[in-house]
Structure formats: C-alpha cells, structure tokens
CSV table of C-alpha atoms in Angstrom, one decimal:
chain,number,residue,atom,x,y,z
E,1,MET,CA,-5.4,45.1,-28.3
E,2,ASP,CA,-5.5,44.1,-24.7
E,3,ARG,CA,-9.1,44.2,-23.6
E,4,ASP,CA,-8.1,44.0,-19.9
E,5,PRO,CA,-4.9,46.1,-19.6
E,6,GLY,CA,-5.2,46.3,-15.8
E,7,GLY,CA,-5.9,42.6,-15.3
E,8,ILE,CA,-9.2,43.4,-13.5
E,9,PHE,CA,-10.9,40.3,-14.8
E,10,ARG,CA,-7.9,37.9,-14.4
E,11,GLY,CA,-7.6,37.5,-10.6
E,12,ASP,CA,-10.1,34.7,-9.9
E,13,SER,CA,-8.9,32.7,-12.9
E,14,ASP,CA,-5.3,33.1,-12.0
E,15,GLU,CA,-6.0,32.1,-8.4
E,16,ASP,CA,-7.9,29.0,-9.5
E,17,GLU,CA,-5.1,28.0,-11.8
E,18,GLY,CA,-2.6,28.6,-9.1
E,19,SER,CA,-4.6,26.5,-6.6
E,20,LEU,CA,-4.9,23.7,-9.1
E,21,ASP,CA,-1.2,23.7,-9.8
E,22,GLU,CA,-0.5,23.6,-6.1
E,23,ARG,CA,-2.8,20.6,-5.6
E,24,LEU,CA,-1.3,18.8,-8.5
E,25,ALA,CA,2.2,19.5,-7.2
E,26,ASN,CA,1.2,18.1,-3.8
E,27,LYS,CA,-0.8,15.1,-4.8
E,28,GLU,CA,0.3,11.6,-3.8
E,29,MET,CA,0.2,8.2,-5.3
E,30,VAL,CA,-0.4,5.4,-2.9
E,31,VAL,CA,-0.4,1.6,-3.4
E,32,TYR,CA,-2.2,-0.2,-0.6
E,33,LEU,CA,-0.3,-3.6,-0.4
E,34,ILE,CA,-2.4,-6.0,1.6
E,35,ASP,CA,-1.2,-9.4,2.9
E,36,ALA,CA,-3.9,-12.0,2.1
E,37,SER,CA,-2.3,-14.9,3.9
E,38,PRO,CA,-4.4,-17.2,6.0
E,39,LYS,CA,-3.0,-15.6,9.2
E,40,MET,CA,-4.5,-12.3,8.1
E,41,LEU,CA,-7.9,-13.9,7.8
E,42,ALA,CA,-7.8,-15.9,11.0
E,43,LEU,CA,-9.0,-14.8,14.4
E,44,ALA,CA,-6.1,-14.7,16.9
E,45,GLN,CA,-8.5,-15.7,19.7
E,46,PRO,CA,-11.5,-17.4,18.2
E,47,ASP,CA,-13.3,-17.6,21.5
E,48,LYS,CA,-13.4,-13.8,21.8
E,49,ASN,CA,-15.6,-11.4,19.8
E,50,GLN,CA,-13.0,-9.8,17.6
E,51,GLU,CA,-12.3,-8.9,14.0
E,52,THR,CA,-9.7,-10.5,11.7
E,53,HIS,CA,-6.7,-8.4,10.8
E,54,PHE,CA,-7.9,-8.5,7.2
E,55,HIS,CA,-11.3,-7.0,8.1
E,56,THR,CA,-9.6,-4.3,10.2
E,57,THR,CA,-7.3,-3.5,7.2
E,58,VAL,CA,-10.2,-3.2,4.8
E,59,ASN,CA,-12.1,-0.9,7.1
E,60,HIS,CA,-9.0,1.3,7.6
E,61,ILE,CA,-8.3,1.6,3.9
E,62,THR,CA,-11.9,2.3,3.1
E,63,GLN,CA,-12.0,5.2,5.6
E,64,SER,CA,-8.6,6.4,4.3
E,65,MET,CA,-10.0,6.6,0.7
E,66,LYS,CA,-13.1,8.3,1.9
E,67,THR,CA,-11.1,11.0,3.5
E,68,GLN,CA,-8.8,11.2,0.4
E,69,LYS,CA,-11.8,11.7,-1.7
E,70,ILE,CA,-12.8,14.8,0.3
E,71,LYS,CA,-9.5,16.3,1.2
E,72,ARG,CA,-7.1,15.1,-1.5
E,73,PRO,CA,-9.3,14.3,-4.5
E,74,LEU,CA,-6.4,14.4,-7.0
E,75,ASP,CA,-4.5,11.7,-5.2
E,76,GLU,CA,-4.2,8.4,-7.1
E,77,VAL,CA,-4.5,4.9,-5.5
E,78,ALA,CA,-4.1,1.3,-6.3
E,79,ILE,CA,-5.0,-1.7,-4.1
E,80,CYS,CA,-2.9,-4.8,-4.4
E,81,PHE,CA,-3.1,-8.2,-2.5
E,82,PHE,CA,-0.2,-10.6,-2.1
E,83,ASN,CA,-0.2,-14.2,-0.9
E,84,THR,CA,-3.2,-14.9,-3.1
E,85,LYS,CA,-4.3,-18.0,-5.0
E,86,GLU,CA,-5.2,-16.1,-8.1
E,87,LYS,CA,-2.9,-13.7,-9.8
E,88,ARG,CA,-3.7,-10.6,-11.8
E,89,ASN,CA,-0.9,-8.3,-12.7
E,90,LEU,CA,0.8,-7.2,-15.9
E,91,GLN,CA,4.1,-8.8,-14.9
E,92,ASP,CA,2.3,-12.2,-14.6
E,93,LEU,CA,3.9,-12.8,-11.2
E,94,ALA,CA,2.5,-15.5,-8.8
E,95,GLY,CA,0.7,-14.7,-5.6
E,96,VAL,CA,-0.1,-11.0,-6.5
E,97,TYR,CA,-3.5,-9.7,-7.4
E,98,VAL,CA,-4.0,-6.1,-8.4
E,99,TYR,CA,-7.6,-5.1,-7.5
E,100,ASN,CA,-7.9,-2.0,-9.6
E,101,ALA,CA,-6.0,-0.1,-12.4
E,102,THR,CA,-4.5,-3.3,-13.7
E,103,GLU,CA,-4.5,-2.6,-17.5
E,104,ARG,CA,-4.8,1.2,-17.5
E,105,ASP,CA,-2.2,3.8,-18.0
E,106,SER,CA,-3.0,5.6,-14.7
E,107,LEU,CA,-4.2,4.7,-11.2
E,108,ASP,CA,-7.6,5.5,-9.9
E,109,ARG,CA,-8.6,8.6,-7.9
E,110,PRO,CA,-10.4,7.6,-4.7
E,111,ASN,CA,-13.8,7.7,-6.2
E,112,GLU,CA,-17.1,6.5,-4.8
E,113,GLY,CA,-17.3,3.5,-7.0
E,114,LEU,CA,-13.9,2.1,-6.0
E,115,ILE,CA,-14.6,2.9,-2.3
E,116,THR,CA,-18.0,1.1,-2.3
E,117,GLU,CA,-16.7,-2.0,-4.2
E,118,PHE,CA,-13.6,-2.4,-2.0
E,119,SER,CA,-15.6,-2.0,1.2
E,120,CYS,CA,-17.5,-5.2,0.3
E,121,ILE,CA,-14.4,-7.1,-0.8
E,122,GLU,CA,-14.7,-9.7,2.0
E,123,ASP,CA,-18.0,-11.0,0.6
E,124,SER,CA,-16.3,-12.4,-2.5
E,125,PHE,CA,-12.6,-12.5,-1.7
E,126,MET,CA,-12.2,-16.2,-1.1
E,127,ASN,CA,-14.2,-17.2,-4.2
E,128,ASN,CA,-12.6,-14.7,-6.6
E,129,ILE,CA,-9.1,-14.1,-5.3
E,130,GLY,CA,-8.3,-16.6,-2.5
E,131,SER,CA,-5.7,-16.8,0.3
E,132,GLN,CA,-2.6,-18.9,0.6
E,133,TYR,CA,0.9,-18.7,1.9
E,134,GLY,CA,2.9,-17.6,-1.1
E,135,MET,CA,6.3,-18.5,0.4
E,136,THR,CA,6.6,-22.1,1.5
E,137,SER,CA,9.4,-24.7,1.9
E,138,GLY,CA,10.6,-26.0,-1.4
E,139,SER,CA,9.1,-23.1,-3.4
E,140,LYS,CA,11.1,-20.5,-5.2
E,141,GLU,CA,8.2,-18.1,-5.2
E,142,ASN,CA,8.6,-14.9,-3.2
E,143,ALA,CA,5.1,-13.3,-3.0
E,144,LEU,CA,6.3,-10.2,-1.1
E,145,TYR,CA,9.2,-9.6,-3.6
E,146,ASN,CA,6.7,-10.0,-6.4
E,147,ALA,CA,4.3,-7.6,-4.8
E,148,LEU,CA,6.9,-4.9,-4.3
E,149,TRP,CA,7.9,-5.3,-8.0
E,150,VAL,CA,4.2,-4.9,-9.1
E,151,ALA,CA,3.7,-1.9,-6.7
E,152,GLN,CA,6.7,-0.1,-8.1
E,153,ALA,CA,5.4,-0.6,-11.6
E,154,LEU,CA,2.0,0.8,-10.6
E,155,LEU,CA,3.7,3.9,-9.2
E,156,CYS,CA,5.6,4.4,-12.4
E,157,LYS,CA,2.3,5.1,-14.1
E,158,GLY,CA,2.1,8.4,-12.2
E,159,SER,CA,2.7,12.0,-13.1
E,160,LEU,CA,6.1,13.6,-12.6
E,161,ARG,CA,4.3,16.3,-10.8
E,162,THR,CA,3.3,14.0,-8.0
E,163,LEU,CA,4.8,15.0,-4.7
E,164,SER,CA,5.3,11.5,-3.2
E,165,LYS,CA,4.8,7.9,-4.1
E,166,ARG,CA,4.1,5.5,-1.3
E,167,ILE,CA,3.8,1.8,-0.7
E,168,LEU,CA,1.8,0.9,2.4
E,169,ILE,CA,2.2,-2.7,3.5
E,170,PHE,CA,-0.5,-4.2,5.7
E,171,THR,CA,0.4,-7.5,7.5
E,172,ASN,CA,0.3,-9.2,10.9
E,173,GLN,CA,3.2,-11.5,10.0
E,174,ASP,CA,6.5,-10.1,11.2
E,175,ASP,CA,8.5,-12.9,9.4
E,176,PRO,CA,7.1,-13.3,5.9
E,177,PHE,CA,9.5,-16.2,5.3
E,178,ILE,CA,8.7,-18.2,8.4
E,179,GLY,CA,8.0,-21.4,6.5
E,180,ILE,CA,11.4,-21.4,4.8
E,181,THR,CA,14.8,-22.3,6.2
E,182,GLY,CA,18.5,-22.3,5.4
E,183,ALA,CA,20.1,-20.7,2.3
E,184,ALA,CA,16.8,-20.3,0.5
E,185,LYS,CA,15.4,-18.1,3.3
E,186,THR,CA,18.6,-16.1,3.6
E,187,ASP,CA,18.6,-15.4,-0.2
E,188,MET,CA,14.9,-14.4,-0.2
E,189,ILE,CA,15.5,-12.0,2.7
E,190,ARG,CA,18.5,-10.5,1.0
E,191,ARG,CA,16.8,-10.0,-2.4
E,192,THR,CA,13.7,-8.5,-0.9
E,193,ILE,CA,15.6,-6.1,1.4
E,194,GLN,CA,17.7,-5.0,-1.6
E,195,TYR,CA,14.6,-4.4,-3.6
E,196,GLY,CA,13.3,-2.2,-0.9
E,197,LYS,CA,16.6,-0.2,-0.9
E,198,ASP,CA,16.4,0.2,-4.7
E,199,ALA,CA,12.8,1.4,-4.5
E,200,ARG,CA,13.7,4.0,-1.8
E,201,ALA,CA,16.6,5.1,-3.9
E,202,LEU,CA,14.0,5.9,-6.7
E,203,GLY,CA,12.1,8.1,-4.3
E,204,LEU,CA,9.4,5.6,-3.3
E,205,SER,CA,8.4,5.4,0.4
E,206,ILE,CA,7.7,2.0,1.9
E,207,GLU,CA,5.7,2.1,5.1
E,208,LEU,CA,4.1,-0.4,7.5
E,209,PRO,CA,1.0,0.9,9.3
E,210,LEU,CA,0.3,-1.3,12.3
E,211,SER,CA,-2.8,-1.5,14.5
E,212,LYS,CA,-2.7,-1.5,18.3
E,213,SER,CA,-3.2,-5.3,18.2
E,214,ASP,CA,0.3,-5.7,16.7
E,215,GLU,CA,2.1,-5.1,20.0
E,216,ASN,CA,4.0,-8.4,19.6
E,217,PHE,CA,5.0,-7.5,16.0
E,218,ASN,CA,8.8,-7.9,15.9
E,219,MET,CA,10.1,-5.2,13.4
E,220,SER,CA,13.7,-6.4,13.9
E,221,LEU,CA,13.1,-9.7,12.2
E,222,PHE,CA,12.7,-8.3,8.8
E,223,TYR,CA,10.6,-5.2,8.2
E,224,ALA,CA,12.9,-2.6,9.8
E,225,ASP,CA,15.5,-3.4,7.2
E,226,LEU,CA,12.9,-3.4,4.4
E,227,ILE,CA,11.5,0.0,5.2
E,228,GLY,CA,14.9,1.5,6.1
E,229,LEU,CA,14.7,1.9,9.9
E,230,ASP,CA,17.9,2.1,12.0
E,231,GLU,CA,17.9,0.1,15.3
E,232,ASP,CA,17.3,3.2,17.4
E,233,GLU,CA,14.2,4.1,15.2
E,234,ILE,CA,12.3,0.9,15.7
E,235,VAL,CA,10.8,1.6,19.2
E,236,PRO,CA,9.6,5.1,18.3
E,237,TYR,CA,8.1,3.8,15.1
E,238,MET,CA,5.9,1.2,16.6
E,239,PRO,CA,3.4,3.5,18.5
E,240,SER,CA,3.4,6.0,15.7
E,241,SER,CA,2.8,3.5,12.8
E,242,GLY,CA,-0.9,3.4,13.3
E,243,TRP,CA,-0.9,7.2,13.2
E,244,LEU,CA,0.5,7.0,9.7
E,245,LEU,CA,-2.7,5.4,8.4
E,246,THR,CA,-5.1,7.6,10.3
E,247,THR,CA,-3.4,10.9,9.7
E,248,ARG,CA,-0.7,11.2,7.1
E,249,CYS,CA,-2.0,9.0,4.4
E,250,ILE,CA,-5.5,10.5,4.6
E,251,SER,CA,-4.7,14.1,5.4
C-alpha cells in the first residue's frame, strides 16, 4: 500500500536528490601542475621587494581551493610538481612529485587539511622535495612530458559523472627545453606536444594560467601548441589567462 499516494512528503527529498545529482554532474577534477624549477623560485629583480613566481602560484592555488571548498565542495583536486629533485608518483617517473592522492583510488576534495598544509609548502619544499632543471643537455629525461603523463593518470581516477577534467600548468619558463639543442630538443618538443594532443582527444583540458608579471612570456615558443591554440588565439589568450585562475577554476 502506498502510504503517500499524492507524493506530499516526497518533494524535499526529491529536490535534494536532484540537487545532488546536478552537483555531481557538474563537478570538476583539477590537477594543479606546478613547475618547481630554480627559475620559479628565483626573484626576477632581487633588488626590489617582490615575490617569487612560486610563492605567487602557491597563494593563487590556495585561494582557489578555498573558494572551491565553499562553492564547489564536490570537486576533486591533485597537486603535482615537476622539475623536482625527489620523485613520488605511481609511474616512478623522474622529476615529478605528486603532493597528494598518490596511492589512493581517488583525488582529494578541497578540504581544510589539504588547504592548510599546502599553504605552508614553501617552509619545507627545498628540504623535502627540492628544485632542479629536469631537462638538461645530455639528459634523456623530459620532466614536463613525465608530469603530463602523471597528471593524466591522476585524472583517470575520477568518476565518469565528472563534467570536466583539467590540467593547469603554472610556470614562468616559456621554453621548457631551453637547455637542450639539436635533434634532442626537436624530439622532446614533438613528443610533448603530441602527448598534449592525445590528452585533449581524451577530453582533458590543458590550460596555462599566467600572472600579470608574465608579460614577456612567449606562448609561440611552445605552449600555444601544447594547449592547442591557433596563432590568432594567442594574443587574446594572454590577458585572459590570469582570469582563468581567479574565476573559472574557482567558480
């Protein structure tokens, strides 16, 4: 016997379930992929009172996760460094350090513990993780390629109900292969760009949030091809890229 034939007592429950389904369907998975090379940790003009690009990136991502926690609590995030001395990833690839969600079957939601710990990462970064150029002359290692591989694997942990899966790369080096020349450099560029194309074909979005201090960042050298920008899209992308971090990824 139906104890509520008119559905009088179902409305709120159905609405709650509908709201949850909608939030699940619209949740995002984000991998924050942070360049940890010495250039990121150096002051561009040491005689001036300014922050390192690494410090600015940590602050931006911390604020981003705080807003996610409030506005999009079902989102899932991972933080990954590349160009590191230490390595921590399931693929055992050099120069890549996954800060959280390394050995679990899912990523983390932007919770208070993760936010608090990450906001203090600079205090222990050099001792525990370390910074180095992961792509040098004579080396076959490609830290950026490795990092993209790890990031894609992290995003594969997510639910099929996730609306979008995004890789956000933070760097102030417009030519990640600057220390390499000749055929080795050409091959690394080709392989990394192809990996970016393959990732986008799988529905992953690769983005490059830039701060206003990156006015001299030359997208045409490499990153435009990696993230899939046509030549006529580069100029409009530059002033809007900082907006990507402060609005879309935290809204």
